[in-house]
Short mmCIF file of C-alpha atoms in Angstrom, two decimals:
data_model
loop_
_atom_site.label_atom_id
_atom_site.label_comp_id
_atom_site.label_asym_id
_atom_site.label_seq_id
_atom_site.Cartn_x
_atom_site.Cartn_y
_atom_site.Cartn_z
CA LEU A 9 10.97 -3.22 2.67
CA VAL A 10 11.10 -3.75 6.39
CA LEU A 11 14.18 -3.04 8.46
CA TYR A 12 14.62 -5.45 11.33
CA ALA A 13 18.31 -5.74 10.64
CA CYS A 14 19.89 -3.24 8.29
CA PRO A 15 20.84 -3.55 4.66
CA PHE A 16 24.47 -2.81 3.89
CA SER A 17 25.07 0.83 2.99
CA SER A 18 28.28 2.63 2.17
CA PRO A 19 29.59 5.80 0.59
CA TYR A 20 31.37 3.45 -1.87
CA LYS A 21 30.10 1.62 -4.95
CA LEU A 22 31.08 -1.68 -6.57
CA ASP A 23 32.40 0.21 -9.61
CA LYS A 24 33.69 3.77 -9.64
CA GLU A 25 31.62 4.56 -12.75
CA PRO A 26 28.66 2.75 -14.34
CA ALA A 27 29.72 0.81 -17.45
CA ILE A 28 27.05 -1.85 -18.13
CA PRO A 29 24.32 -0.66 -20.52
CA VAL A 30 20.77 -0.34 -19.22
CA ASP A 31 18.87 -3.59 -19.71
CA GLU A 32 15.57 -2.65 -21.38
CA VAL A 33 13.92 -5.85 -20.05
CA LEU A 34 14.20 -4.48 -16.51
CA LEU A 35 12.51 -1.16 -17.24
CA GLY A 36 8.97 -0.64 -16.01
CA LYS A 37 6.79 -1.03 -12.96
CA TRP A 38 7.21 -4.06 -10.70
CA ALA A 39 5.10 -5.05 -7.68
CA THR A 40 5.17 -7.49 -4.78
CA MET A 41 3.84 -7.88 -1.26
CA ILE A 42 5.95 -7.51 1.87
CA SER A 43 5.17 -7.78 5.58
CA ASP A 44 5.60 -4.98 8.09
CA LYS A 45 6.97 -5.54 11.62
CA LYS A 46 3.57 -6.77 12.78
CA GLY A 47 3.26 -9.24 9.90
CA ASN A 48 0.65 -7.21 8.02
CA PRO A 49 0.88 -7.56 4.22
CA ARG A 50 1.82 -4.36 2.38
CA PRO A 51 2.03 -3.77 -1.38
CA VAL A 52 5.27 -2.32 -2.72
CA LYS A 53 5.91 -1.06 -6.23
CA MET A 54 9.34 -0.50 -7.77
CA ILE A 55 9.71 1.60 -10.90
CA LEU A 56 12.86 1.38 -12.99
CA SER A 57 13.32 3.93 -15.76
CA LYS A 58 16.28 4.89 -17.90
CA LYS A 59 18.35 7.79 -16.57
CA ASN A 60 21.04 7.50 -19.25
CA ASP A 61 22.78 4.71 -21.20
CA THR A 62 24.22 3.06 -18.05
CA GLU A 63 22.04 4.26 -15.15
CA TYR A 64 18.48 3.86 -13.92
CA HIS A 65 16.09 6.01 -11.95
CA ILE A 66 14.70 3.77 -9.20
CA ASP A 67 11.57 4.60 -7.21
CA PHE A 68 9.87 2.56 -4.51
CA THR A 69 6.30 3.35 -3.46
CA GLY A 70 4.34 1.87 -0.59
CA THR A 71 3.73 2.31 3.12
CA PHE A 72 7.17 2.62 4.66
CA SER A 73 6.34 3.70 8.20
CA ASP A 74 9.04 1.32 9.52
CA LEU A 75 11.64 3.22 7.46
CA LYS A 76 10.73 6.81 8.35
CA MET A 77 13.35 6.93 11.13
CA TYR A 78 16.09 6.41 8.52
CA ASN A 79 15.16 9.69 6.79
CA ILE A 80 14.99 8.16 3.30
CA VAL A 81 11.20 8.18 2.86
CA LYS A 82 9.30 11.15 1.47
CA ASP A 83 5.53 10.98 0.90
CA ASP A 84 5.50 7.16 0.99
CA SER A 85 8.21 6.89 -1.65
CA ILE A 86 11.96 6.35 -1.84
CA LYS A 87 13.77 7.74 -4.88
CA GLY A 88 17.29 7.09 -6.06
CA ALA A 89 19.57 6.18 -8.91
CA ALA A 90 21.10 2.81 -9.71
CA PHE A 91 23.50 0.98 -11.97
CA ILE A 92 24.46 -2.67 -12.51
CA SER A 93 27.77 -4.28 -11.60
CA ASN A 94 28.73 -7.88 -12.34
CA ILE A 95 30.40 -9.78 -9.49
CA ALA A 96 31.19 -13.52 -9.57
CA ASN A 97 28.72 -14.18 -12.42
CA ARG A 98 25.87 -12.35 -10.64
CA GLN A 99 24.31 -8.97 -11.26
CA PHE A 100 24.17 -6.44 -8.43
CA LEU A 101 22.51 -3.04 -8.30
CA ASN A 102 24.36 -0.14 -6.74
CA ILE A 103 21.40 1.89 -5.45
CA GLU A 104 22.22 5.43 -4.35
CA ILE A 105 19.74 7.07 -1.99
CA LYS A 106 20.63 10.33 -0.26
CA GLY A 107 24.40 9.86 -0.63
CA GLN A 108 24.51 6.24 0.56
CA THR A 109 24.90 3.23 -1.72
CA TYR A 110 22.92 0.06 -1.03
CA ILE A 111 24.11 -3.13 -2.72
CA ALA A 112 21.47 -5.64 -3.85
CA ALA A 113 21.61 -8.83 -5.90
CA LEU A 114 19.41 -8.50 -8.98
CA ASP A 115 17.73 -11.68 -10.22
CA TYR A 116 15.52 -11.73 -13.33
CA PHE A 117 13.96 -15.16 -13.96
CA ASN A 118 10.73 -16.32 -15.63
CA ASP A 119 9.46 -12.74 -16.03
CA THR A 120 9.89 -12.01 -12.30
CA LEU A 121 12.42 -9.67 -10.74
CA SER A 122 13.96 -9.99 -7.28
CA LEU A 123 16.00 -7.34 -5.50
CA LEU A 124 17.97 -8.88 -2.62
CA PRO A 125 20.00 -6.40 -0.52
CA MET A 126 23.20 -7.49 1.17
CA LEU A 127 22.98 -7.59 4.96
CA ASP A 128 25.00 -5.07 6.93
CA GLY A 129 28.00 -6.99 8.21
CA PHE A 130 28.27 -9.31 5.18
CA THR A 131 31.98 -8.54 5.60
CA ALA A 132 33.98 -7.86 8.73
CA LYS A 133 36.39 -5.78 6.68
CA TYR A 134 36.43 -1.99 7.09
CA ILE A 135 35.69 -0.73 3.55
CA LYS A 136 37.70 2.34 2.47
CA SER A 137 37.27 2.37 -1.33
CA ASP A 138 35.19 1.18 -4.29
CA SER A 139 37.77 -1.52 -5.09
CA GLU A 140 37.77 -2.82 -1.50
CA LEU A 141 33.97 -3.09 -1.58
CA ARG A 142 34.10 -5.00 -4.88
CA SER A 143 36.78 -7.34 -3.52
CA ALA A 144 34.92 -7.99 -0.24
CA LEU A 145 31.66 -8.80 -2.06
CA GLU A 146 33.42 -11.05 -4.57
CA VAL A 147 35.07 -13.05 -1.76
CA HIS A 148 31.74 -13.27 0.06
CA ILE A 149 29.82 -14.48 -3.00
CA ARG A 150 32.48 -17.00 -4.02
CA THR A 151 32.96 -18.50 -0.54
CA ARG A 152 29.42 -18.70 0.87
CA VAL A 153 26.80 -21.26 -0.01
CA TYR A 154 24.13 -18.73 1.04
CA PRO A 155 25.11 -15.05 0.78
CA ARG A 156 24.16 -12.88 3.75
CA LEU A 157 21.06 -11.11 2.43
CA ASP A 158 18.74 -8.82 4.33
CA GLU A 159 15.64 -11.02 3.99
CA GLN A 160 13.26 -8.48 5.55
CA PHE A 161 14.37 -5.84 3.06
CA SER A 162 14.22 -8.17 0.03
CA LEU A 163 11.69 -7.73 -2.77
CA ARG A 164 11.18 -11.25 -4.10
CA GLU A 165 9.52 -12.35 -7.32
CA MET A 166 8.13 -8.97 -8.31
CA VAL A 167 5.78 -9.10 -11.27
CA ARG A 168 5.42 -6.50 -13.98
CA VAL A 169 2.37 -4.25 -13.57
CA ASN A 170 0.86 -1.34 -15.53
#
């Protein structure tokens, strides 16, 4: 989780209310390695647990010194809540941290999990509602060969850990 650019954040979500049931396969502890601004490898762990039938608790732990200026890190962890939305045949997590929603593609394949945040500026449109955010992302996903993802903030091919 390194911020060179910025992941997209908004007060709006892809869906007004969570509706897709929690996927039990996604629950647990996941880990991967990332690089900080200097290229040093850093371990990151993501923990997904069930908050209710349609929402997750989501916790990230690791060394997030590059993120401290954004005021979302406390004691080397970032805590939030999340729920899944389906857009153009892809799953996205709406991750709420301190009143802001971050949108990330969610890919589960061959027992690995990737969390790929949308890049700030994936749309030039000024978003004023949940439905406008959903529409802008759907147009983006359907019309781009490669969606604008925040690569430095992406957690790719996380593996399940104890």
